[in-house]
PDB file of C-alpha atoms in Angstrom:
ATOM      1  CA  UNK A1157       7.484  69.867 -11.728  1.00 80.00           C
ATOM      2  CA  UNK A1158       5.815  65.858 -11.403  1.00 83.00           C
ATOM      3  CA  UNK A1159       7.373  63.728  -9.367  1.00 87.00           C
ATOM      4  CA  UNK A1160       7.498  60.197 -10.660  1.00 87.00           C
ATOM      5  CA  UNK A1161       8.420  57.368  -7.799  1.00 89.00           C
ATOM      6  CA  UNK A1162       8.769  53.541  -7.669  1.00 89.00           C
ATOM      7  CA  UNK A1163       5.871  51.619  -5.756  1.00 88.00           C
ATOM      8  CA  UNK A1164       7.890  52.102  -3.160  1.00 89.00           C
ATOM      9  CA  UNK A1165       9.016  55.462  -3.097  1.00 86.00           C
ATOM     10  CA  UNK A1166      12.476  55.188  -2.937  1.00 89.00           C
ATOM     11  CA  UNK A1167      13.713  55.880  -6.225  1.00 89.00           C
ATOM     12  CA  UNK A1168      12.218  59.062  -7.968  1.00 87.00           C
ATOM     13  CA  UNK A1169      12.531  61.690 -10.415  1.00 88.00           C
ATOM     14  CA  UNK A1170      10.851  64.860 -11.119  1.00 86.00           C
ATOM     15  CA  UNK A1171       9.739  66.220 -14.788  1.00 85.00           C
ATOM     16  CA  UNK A1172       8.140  69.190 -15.943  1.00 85.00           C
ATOM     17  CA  UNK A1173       4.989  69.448 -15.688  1.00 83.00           C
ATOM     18  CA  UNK A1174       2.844  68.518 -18.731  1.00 76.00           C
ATOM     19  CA  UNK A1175       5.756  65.340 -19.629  1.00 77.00           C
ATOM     20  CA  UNK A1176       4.720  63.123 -17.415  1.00 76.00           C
ATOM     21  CA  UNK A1177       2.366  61.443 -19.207  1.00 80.00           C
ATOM     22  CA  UNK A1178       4.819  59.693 -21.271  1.00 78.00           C
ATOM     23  CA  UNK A1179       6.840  58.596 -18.735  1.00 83.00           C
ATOM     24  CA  UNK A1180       7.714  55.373 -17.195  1.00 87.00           C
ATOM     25  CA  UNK A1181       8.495  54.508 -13.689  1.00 87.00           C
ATOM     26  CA  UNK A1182      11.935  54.319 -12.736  1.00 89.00           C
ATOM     27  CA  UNK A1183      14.347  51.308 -12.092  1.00 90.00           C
ATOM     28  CA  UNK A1184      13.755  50.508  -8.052  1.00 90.00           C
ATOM     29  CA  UNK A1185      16.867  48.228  -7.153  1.00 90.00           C
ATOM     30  CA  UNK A1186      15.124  48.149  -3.937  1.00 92.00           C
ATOM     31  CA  UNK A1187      13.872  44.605  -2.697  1.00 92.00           C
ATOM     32  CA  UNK A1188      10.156  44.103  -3.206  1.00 91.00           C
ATOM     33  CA  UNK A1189       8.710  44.258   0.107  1.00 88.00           C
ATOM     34  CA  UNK A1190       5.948  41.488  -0.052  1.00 89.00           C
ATOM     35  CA  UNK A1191       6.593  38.518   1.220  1.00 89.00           C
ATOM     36  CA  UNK A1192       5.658  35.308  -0.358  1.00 90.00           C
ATOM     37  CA  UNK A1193       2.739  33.263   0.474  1.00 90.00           C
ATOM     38  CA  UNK A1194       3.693  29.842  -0.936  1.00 91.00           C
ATOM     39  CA  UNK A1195       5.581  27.470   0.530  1.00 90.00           C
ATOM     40  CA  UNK A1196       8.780  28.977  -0.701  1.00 91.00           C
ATOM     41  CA  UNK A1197       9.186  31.803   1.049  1.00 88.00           C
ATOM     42  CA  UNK A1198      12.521  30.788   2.457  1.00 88.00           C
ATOM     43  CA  UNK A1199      14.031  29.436  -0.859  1.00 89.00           C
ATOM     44  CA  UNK A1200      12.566  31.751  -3.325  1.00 88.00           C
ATOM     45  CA  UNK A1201      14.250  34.191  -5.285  1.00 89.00           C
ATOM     46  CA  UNK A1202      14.190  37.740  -4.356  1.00 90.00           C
ATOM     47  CA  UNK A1203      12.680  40.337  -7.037  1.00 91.00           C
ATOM     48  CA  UNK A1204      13.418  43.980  -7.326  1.00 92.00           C
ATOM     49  CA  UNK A1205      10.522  46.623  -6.921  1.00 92.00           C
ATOM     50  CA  UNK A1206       7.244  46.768  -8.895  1.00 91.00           C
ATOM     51  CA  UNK A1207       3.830  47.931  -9.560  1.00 91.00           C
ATOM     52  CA  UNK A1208       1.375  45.761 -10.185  1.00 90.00           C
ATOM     53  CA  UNK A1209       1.299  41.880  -9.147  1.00 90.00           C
ATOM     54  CA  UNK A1210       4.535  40.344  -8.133  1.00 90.00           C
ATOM     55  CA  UNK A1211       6.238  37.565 -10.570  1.00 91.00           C
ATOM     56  CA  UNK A1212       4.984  33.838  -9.921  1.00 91.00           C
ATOM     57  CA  UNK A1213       7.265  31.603  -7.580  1.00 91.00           C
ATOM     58  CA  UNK A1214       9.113  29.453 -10.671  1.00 90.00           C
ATOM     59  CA  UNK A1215      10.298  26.519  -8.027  1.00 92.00           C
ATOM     60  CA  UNK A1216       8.482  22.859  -8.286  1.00 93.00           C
ATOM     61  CA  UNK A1217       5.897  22.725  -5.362  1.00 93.00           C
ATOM     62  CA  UNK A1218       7.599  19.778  -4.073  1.00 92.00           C
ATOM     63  CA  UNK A1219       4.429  19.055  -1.313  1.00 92.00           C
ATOM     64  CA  UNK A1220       4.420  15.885   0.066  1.00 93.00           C
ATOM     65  CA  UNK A1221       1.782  13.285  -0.593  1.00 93.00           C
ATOM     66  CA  UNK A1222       0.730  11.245   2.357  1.00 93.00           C
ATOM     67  CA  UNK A1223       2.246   7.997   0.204  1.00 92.00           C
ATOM     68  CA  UNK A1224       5.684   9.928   0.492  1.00 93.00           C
ATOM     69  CA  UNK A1225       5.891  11.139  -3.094  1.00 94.00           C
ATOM     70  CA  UNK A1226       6.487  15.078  -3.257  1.00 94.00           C
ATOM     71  CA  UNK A1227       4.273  17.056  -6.471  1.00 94.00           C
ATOM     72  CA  UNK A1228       6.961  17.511  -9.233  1.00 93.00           C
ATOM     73  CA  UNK A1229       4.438  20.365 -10.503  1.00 93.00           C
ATOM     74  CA  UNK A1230       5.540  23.770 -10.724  1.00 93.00           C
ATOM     75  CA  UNK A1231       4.857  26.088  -7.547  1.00 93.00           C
ATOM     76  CA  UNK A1232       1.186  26.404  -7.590  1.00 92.00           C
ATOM     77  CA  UNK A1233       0.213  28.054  -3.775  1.00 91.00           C
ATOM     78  CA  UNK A1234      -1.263  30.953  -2.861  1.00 91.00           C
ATOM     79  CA  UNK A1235      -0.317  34.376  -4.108  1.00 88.00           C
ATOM     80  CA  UNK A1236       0.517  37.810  -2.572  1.00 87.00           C
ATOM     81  CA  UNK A1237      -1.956  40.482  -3.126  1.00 88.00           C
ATOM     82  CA  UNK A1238      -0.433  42.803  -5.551  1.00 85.00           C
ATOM     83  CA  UNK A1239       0.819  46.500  -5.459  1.00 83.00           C
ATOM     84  CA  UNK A1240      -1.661  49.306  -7.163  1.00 85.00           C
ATOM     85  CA  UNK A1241      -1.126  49.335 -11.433  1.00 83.00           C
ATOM     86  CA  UNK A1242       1.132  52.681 -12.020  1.00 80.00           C
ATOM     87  CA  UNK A1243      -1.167  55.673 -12.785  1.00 77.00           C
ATOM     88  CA  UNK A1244      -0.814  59.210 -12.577  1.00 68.00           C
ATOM     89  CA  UNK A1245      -4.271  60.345 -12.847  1.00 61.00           C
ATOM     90  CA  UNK A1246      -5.443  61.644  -9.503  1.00 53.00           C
ATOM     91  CA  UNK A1247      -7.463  59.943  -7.101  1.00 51.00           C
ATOM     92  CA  UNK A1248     -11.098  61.675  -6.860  1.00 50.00           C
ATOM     93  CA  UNK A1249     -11.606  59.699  -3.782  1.00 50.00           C
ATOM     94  CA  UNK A1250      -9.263  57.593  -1.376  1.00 49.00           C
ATOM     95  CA  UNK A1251     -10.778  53.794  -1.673  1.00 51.00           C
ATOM     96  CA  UNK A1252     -10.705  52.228   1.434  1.00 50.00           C
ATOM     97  CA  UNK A1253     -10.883  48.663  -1.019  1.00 46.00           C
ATOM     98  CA  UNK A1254      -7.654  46.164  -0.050  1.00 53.00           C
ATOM     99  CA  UNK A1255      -6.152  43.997  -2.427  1.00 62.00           C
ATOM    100  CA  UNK A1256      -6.870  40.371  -1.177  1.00 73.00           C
ATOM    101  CA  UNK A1257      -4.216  37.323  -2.231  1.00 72.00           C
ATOM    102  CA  UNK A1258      -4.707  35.166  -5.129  1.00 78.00           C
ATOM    103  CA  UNK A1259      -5.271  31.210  -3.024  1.00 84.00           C
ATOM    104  CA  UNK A1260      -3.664  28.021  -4.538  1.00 85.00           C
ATOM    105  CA  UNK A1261      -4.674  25.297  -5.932  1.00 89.00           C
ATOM    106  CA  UNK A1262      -4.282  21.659  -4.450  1.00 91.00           C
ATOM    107  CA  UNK A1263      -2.122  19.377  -5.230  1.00 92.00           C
ATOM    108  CA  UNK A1264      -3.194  16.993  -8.081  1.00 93.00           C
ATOM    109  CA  UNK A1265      -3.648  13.086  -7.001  1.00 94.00           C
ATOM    110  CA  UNK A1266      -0.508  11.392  -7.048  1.00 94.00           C
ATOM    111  CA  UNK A1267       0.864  10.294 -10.611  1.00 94.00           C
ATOM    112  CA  UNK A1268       3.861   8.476  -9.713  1.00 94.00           C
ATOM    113  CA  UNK A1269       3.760   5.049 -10.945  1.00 95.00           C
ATOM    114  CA  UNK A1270       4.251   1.961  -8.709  1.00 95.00           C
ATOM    115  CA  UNK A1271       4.334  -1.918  -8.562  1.00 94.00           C
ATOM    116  CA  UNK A1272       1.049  -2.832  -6.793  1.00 93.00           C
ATOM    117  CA  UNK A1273      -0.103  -6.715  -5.085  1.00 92.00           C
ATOM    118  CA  UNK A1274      -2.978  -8.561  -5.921  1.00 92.00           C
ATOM    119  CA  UNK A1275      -5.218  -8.638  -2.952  1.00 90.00           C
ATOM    120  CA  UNK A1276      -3.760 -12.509  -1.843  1.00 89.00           C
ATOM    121  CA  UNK A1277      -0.443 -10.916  -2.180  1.00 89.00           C
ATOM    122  CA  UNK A1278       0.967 -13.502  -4.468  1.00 91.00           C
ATOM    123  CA  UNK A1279       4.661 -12.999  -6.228  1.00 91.00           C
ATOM    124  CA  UNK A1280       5.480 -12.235  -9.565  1.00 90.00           C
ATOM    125  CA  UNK A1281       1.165 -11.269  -9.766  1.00 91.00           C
ATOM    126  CA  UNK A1282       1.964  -7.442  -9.199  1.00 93.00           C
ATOM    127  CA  UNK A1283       1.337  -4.578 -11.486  1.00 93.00           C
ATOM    128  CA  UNK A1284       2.255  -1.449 -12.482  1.00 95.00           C
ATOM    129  CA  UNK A1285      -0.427   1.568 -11.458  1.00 95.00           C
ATOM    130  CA  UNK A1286      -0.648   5.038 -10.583  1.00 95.00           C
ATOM    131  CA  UNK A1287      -0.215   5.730  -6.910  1.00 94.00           C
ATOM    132  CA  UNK A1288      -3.583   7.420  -6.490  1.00 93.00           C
ATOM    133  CA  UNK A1289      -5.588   4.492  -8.277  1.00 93.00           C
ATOM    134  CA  UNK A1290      -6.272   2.846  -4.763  1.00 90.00           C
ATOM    135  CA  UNK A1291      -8.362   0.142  -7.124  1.00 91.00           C
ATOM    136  CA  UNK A1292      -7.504  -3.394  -6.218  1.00 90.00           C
ATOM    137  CA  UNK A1293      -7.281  -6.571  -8.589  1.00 92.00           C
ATOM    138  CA  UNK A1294      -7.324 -10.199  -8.479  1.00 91.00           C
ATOM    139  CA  UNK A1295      -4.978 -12.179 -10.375  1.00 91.00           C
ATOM    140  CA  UNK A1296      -5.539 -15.623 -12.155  1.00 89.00           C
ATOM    141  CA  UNK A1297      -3.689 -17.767  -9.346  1.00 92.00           C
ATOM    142  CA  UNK A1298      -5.271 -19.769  -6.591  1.00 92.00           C
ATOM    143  CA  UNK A1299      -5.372 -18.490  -3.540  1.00 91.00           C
ATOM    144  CA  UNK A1300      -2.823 -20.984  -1.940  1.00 90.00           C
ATOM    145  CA  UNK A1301      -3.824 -20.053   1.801  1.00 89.00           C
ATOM    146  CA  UNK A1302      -2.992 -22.734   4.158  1.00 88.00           C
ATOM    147  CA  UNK A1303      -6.883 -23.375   5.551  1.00 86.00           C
ATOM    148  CA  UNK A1304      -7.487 -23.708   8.842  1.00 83.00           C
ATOM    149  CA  UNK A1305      -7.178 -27.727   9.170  1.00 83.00           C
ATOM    150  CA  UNK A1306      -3.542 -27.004   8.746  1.00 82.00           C
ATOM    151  CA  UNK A1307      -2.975 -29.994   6.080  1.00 85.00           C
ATOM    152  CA  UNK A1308      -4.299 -28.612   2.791  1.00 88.00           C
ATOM    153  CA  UNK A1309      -4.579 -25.393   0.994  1.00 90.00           C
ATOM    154  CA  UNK A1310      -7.605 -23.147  -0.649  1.00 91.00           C
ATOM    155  CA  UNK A1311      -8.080 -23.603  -4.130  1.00 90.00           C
ATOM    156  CA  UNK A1312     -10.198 -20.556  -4.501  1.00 90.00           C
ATOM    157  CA  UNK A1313      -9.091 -18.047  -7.376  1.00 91.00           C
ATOM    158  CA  UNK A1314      -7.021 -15.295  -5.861  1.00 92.00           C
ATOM    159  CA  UNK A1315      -8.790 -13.116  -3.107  1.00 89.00           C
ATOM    160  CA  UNK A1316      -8.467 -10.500  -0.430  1.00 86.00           C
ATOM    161  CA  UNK A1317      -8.191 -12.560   3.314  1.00 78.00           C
ATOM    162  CA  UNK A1318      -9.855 -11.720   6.168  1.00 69.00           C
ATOM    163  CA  UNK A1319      -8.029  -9.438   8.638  1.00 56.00           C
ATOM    164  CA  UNK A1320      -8.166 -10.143  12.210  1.00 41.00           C
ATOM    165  CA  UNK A1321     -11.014 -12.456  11.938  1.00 42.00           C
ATOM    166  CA  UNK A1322     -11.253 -13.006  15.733  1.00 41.00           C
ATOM    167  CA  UNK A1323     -11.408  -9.473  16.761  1.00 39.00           C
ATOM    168  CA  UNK A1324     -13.779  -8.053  13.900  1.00 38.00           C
ATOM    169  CA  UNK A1325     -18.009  -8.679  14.112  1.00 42.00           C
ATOM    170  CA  UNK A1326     -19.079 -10.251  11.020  1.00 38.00           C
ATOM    171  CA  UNK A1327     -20.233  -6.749   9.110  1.00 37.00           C
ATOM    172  CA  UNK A1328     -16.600  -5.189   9.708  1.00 40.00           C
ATOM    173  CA  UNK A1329     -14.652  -8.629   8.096  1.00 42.00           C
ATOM    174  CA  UNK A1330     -12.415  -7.646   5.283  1.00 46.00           C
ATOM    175  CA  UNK A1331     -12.125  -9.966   1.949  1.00 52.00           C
ATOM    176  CA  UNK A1332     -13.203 -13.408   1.461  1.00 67.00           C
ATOM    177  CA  UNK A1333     -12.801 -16.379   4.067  1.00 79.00           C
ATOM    178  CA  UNK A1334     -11.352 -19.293   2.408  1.00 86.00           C
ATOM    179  CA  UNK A1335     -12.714 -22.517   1.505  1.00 86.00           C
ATOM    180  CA  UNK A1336     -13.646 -25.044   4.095  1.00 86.00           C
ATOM    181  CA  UNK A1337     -12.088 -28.003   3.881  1.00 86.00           C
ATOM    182  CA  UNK A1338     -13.957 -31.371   2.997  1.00 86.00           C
ATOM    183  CA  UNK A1339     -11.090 -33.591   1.817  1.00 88.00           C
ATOM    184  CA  UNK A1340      -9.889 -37.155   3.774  1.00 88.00           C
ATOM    185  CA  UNK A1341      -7.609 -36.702   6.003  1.00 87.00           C
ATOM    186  CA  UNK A1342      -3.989 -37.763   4.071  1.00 85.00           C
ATOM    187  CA  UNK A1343      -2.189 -37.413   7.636  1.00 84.00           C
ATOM    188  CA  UNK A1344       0.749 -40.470   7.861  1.00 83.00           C
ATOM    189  CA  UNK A1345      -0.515 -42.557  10.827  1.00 82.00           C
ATOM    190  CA  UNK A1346       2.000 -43.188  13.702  1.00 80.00           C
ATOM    191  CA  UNK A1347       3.398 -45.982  13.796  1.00 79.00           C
ATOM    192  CA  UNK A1348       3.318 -45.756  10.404  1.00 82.00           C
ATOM    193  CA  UNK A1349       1.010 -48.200   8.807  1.00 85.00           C
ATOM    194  CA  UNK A1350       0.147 -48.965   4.889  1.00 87.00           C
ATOM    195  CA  UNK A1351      -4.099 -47.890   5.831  1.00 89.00           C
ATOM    196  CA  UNK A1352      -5.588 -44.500   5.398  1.00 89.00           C
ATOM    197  CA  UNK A1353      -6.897 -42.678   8.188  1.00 89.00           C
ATOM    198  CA  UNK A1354     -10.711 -42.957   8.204  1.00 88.00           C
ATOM    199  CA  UNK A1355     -12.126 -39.804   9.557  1.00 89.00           C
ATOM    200  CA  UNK A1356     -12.404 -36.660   7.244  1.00 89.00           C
ATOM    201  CA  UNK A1357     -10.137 -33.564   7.600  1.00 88.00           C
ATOM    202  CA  UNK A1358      -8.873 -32.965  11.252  1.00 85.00           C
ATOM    203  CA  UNK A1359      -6.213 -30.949  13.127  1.00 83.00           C
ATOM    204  CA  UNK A1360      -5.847 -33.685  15.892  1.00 85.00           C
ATOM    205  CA  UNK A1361      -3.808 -37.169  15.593  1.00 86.00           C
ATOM    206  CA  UNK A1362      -5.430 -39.457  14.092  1.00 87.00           C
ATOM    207  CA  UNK A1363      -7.043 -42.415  16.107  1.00 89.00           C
ATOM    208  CA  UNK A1364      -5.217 -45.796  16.545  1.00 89.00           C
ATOM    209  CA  UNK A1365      -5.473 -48.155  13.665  1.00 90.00           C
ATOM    210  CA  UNK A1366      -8.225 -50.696  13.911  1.00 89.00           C
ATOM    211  CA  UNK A1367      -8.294 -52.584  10.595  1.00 90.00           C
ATOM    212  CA  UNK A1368      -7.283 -56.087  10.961  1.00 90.00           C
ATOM    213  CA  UNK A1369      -4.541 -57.933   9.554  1.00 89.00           C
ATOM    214  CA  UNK A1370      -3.418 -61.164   8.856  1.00 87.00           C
ATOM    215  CA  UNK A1371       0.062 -63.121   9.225  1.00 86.00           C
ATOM    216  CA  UNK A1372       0.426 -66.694   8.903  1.00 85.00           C
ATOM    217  CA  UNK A1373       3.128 -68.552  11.196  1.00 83.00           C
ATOM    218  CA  UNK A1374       6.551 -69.568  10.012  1.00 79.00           C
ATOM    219  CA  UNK A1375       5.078 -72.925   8.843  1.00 78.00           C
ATOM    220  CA  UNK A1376       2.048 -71.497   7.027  1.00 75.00           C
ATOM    221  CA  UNK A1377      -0.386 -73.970   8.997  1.00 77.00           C
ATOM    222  CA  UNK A1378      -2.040 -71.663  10.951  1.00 84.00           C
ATOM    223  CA  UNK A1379      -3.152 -67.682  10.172  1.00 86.00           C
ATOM    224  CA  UNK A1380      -2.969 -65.019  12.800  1.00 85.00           C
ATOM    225  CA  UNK A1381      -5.466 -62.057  12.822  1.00 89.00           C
ATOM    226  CA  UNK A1382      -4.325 -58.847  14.812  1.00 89.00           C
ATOM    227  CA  UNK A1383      -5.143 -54.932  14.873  1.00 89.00           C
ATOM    228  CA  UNK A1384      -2.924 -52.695  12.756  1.00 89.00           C
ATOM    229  CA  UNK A1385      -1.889 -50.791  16.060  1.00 88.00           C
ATOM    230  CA  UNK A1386      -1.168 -53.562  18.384  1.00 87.00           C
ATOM    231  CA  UNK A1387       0.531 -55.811  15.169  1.00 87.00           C
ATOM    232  CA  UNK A1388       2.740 -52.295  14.272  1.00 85.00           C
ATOM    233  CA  UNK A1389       3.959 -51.732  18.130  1.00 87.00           C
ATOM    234  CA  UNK A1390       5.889 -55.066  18.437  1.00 85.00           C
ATOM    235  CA  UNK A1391       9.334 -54.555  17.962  1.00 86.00           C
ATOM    236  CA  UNK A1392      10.177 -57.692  15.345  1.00 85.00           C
ATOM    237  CA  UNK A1393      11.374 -60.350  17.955  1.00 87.00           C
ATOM    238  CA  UNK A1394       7.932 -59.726  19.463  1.00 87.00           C
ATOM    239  CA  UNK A1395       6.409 -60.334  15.767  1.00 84.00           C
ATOM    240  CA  UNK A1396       8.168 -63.687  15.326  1.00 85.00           C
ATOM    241  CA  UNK A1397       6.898 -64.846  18.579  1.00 85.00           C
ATOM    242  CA  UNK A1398       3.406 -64.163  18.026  1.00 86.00           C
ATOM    243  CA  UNK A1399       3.020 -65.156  14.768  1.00 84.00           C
ATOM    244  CA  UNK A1400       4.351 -68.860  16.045  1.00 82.00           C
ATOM    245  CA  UNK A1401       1.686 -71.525  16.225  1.00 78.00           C
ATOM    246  CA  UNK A1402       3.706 -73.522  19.097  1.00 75.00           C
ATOM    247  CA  UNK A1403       3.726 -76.495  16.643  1.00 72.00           C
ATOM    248  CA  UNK A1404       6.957 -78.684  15.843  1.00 70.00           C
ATOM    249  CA  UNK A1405       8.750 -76.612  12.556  1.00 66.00           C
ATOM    250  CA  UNK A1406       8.516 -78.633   9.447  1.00 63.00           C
ATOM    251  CA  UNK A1407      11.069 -76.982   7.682  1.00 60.00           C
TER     252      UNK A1407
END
């Protein structure tokens, strides 16, 4: 008689001798023994007893990307090795060679797709990408920075800012630095006054108004001439009596 066992050795039966070459292996309803490699071993499936290579783990990988997407790909980690193929020719000599585990594959690049900023971050300018594209874009709009004189803004096409710009050396500044600004200063002068301030551009308060006006007295026989600043600082009592020539009134 031929005994013919599961991979396991559990579940056998014995024929006669000379029959056993058509024969099959018997039903195991043993658990297979070797444990998963993938990431699954917890979750997946149990399978009954086999020769040969066990069944591939049919749950989605579900590996997280460092963006915080998770592979929607089927289960593609690393394999078991497998049991020995059912034979029943003898062995000539015991191999002393050991099945070795099948490794996985990586996880593709991210294809989920996602709304993505321009580099000067402006909104309604963002587009649809896949995650993994870490390519950046410009859009058509200005830049629209505030610059640094705190009264205007860059009209540069869109671009990527500088980060930090105080604590990076010059070779380790990110993006473009906006434009300077060589515009007049359009600051309203206090006290308020009808002149422009002469001086280009500037962050600090503009300097006291020199240009030089004229106001004729009540009568219209004589014409005063004062500064802007010292004419704009008298409350209007002090304006009437200024502007008075001392003479008799005519009117």
């Amino acid at each position: 008689m031929v005994t013919i066992s599961c991979a396991c050795g559990e579940t056998h039966f014995d024929v006669p001798c000379g029959t056993e070459m058509d024969k099959k292996p018997p039903r195991c309803l043993k658990t297979c023994g070797i444990r998963p490699l993938c990431r699954h071993e917890s979750t997946c499936k149990p399978h009954r007893c086999h020769y040969g290579a066990c069944p591939p783990c049919r749950l989605i990988c579900e590996e997280e990307y460092p963006c915080g997407h998770k592979c929607k790909l089927r289960c593609h980690g690393p394999r078991p090795p497998p049991n020995p193929e059912f034979t029943l020719k003898p062995k000539k000599k015991k191999s002393n060679h050991q099945s070795e585990s099948t490794p996985g594959s990586p996880c593709p690049p991210c294809p989920e797709l996602v709304w993505r900023s321009c580099v000067g971050q402006h909104i309604g300018a963002e587009r649809m990408m896949v995650c993994s594209d870490k390519s950046q874009f410009s859009c058509d709009n200005l830049c629209g920075n505030p610059l640094p004189c705190g009264n205007h803004y860059c009209t540069k096409t869109c671009h990527s800012l500088m980060s930090q710009p105080s604590t990076l050396s010059v070779q380790d500044k990110i993006g473009d630095s906006c434009e300077d600004c060589h515009l007049s200063c359009e600051k309203e002068r206090k006290p308020s006054c009808p002149h422009p301030c002469p001086l280009p551009c500037h962050t600090a308060e503009c300097p006291p108004c020199k240009v030089l006006v004229k106001r004729s007295c009540h009568c219209g026989s004589m014409v005063h001439v004062f500064e802007c600043i010292n004419y704009n600082c008298l409350s209007e009592k002090e304006r009437m009596a200024v502007r008075s020539c001392g003479g008799p009134c005519h009117r």
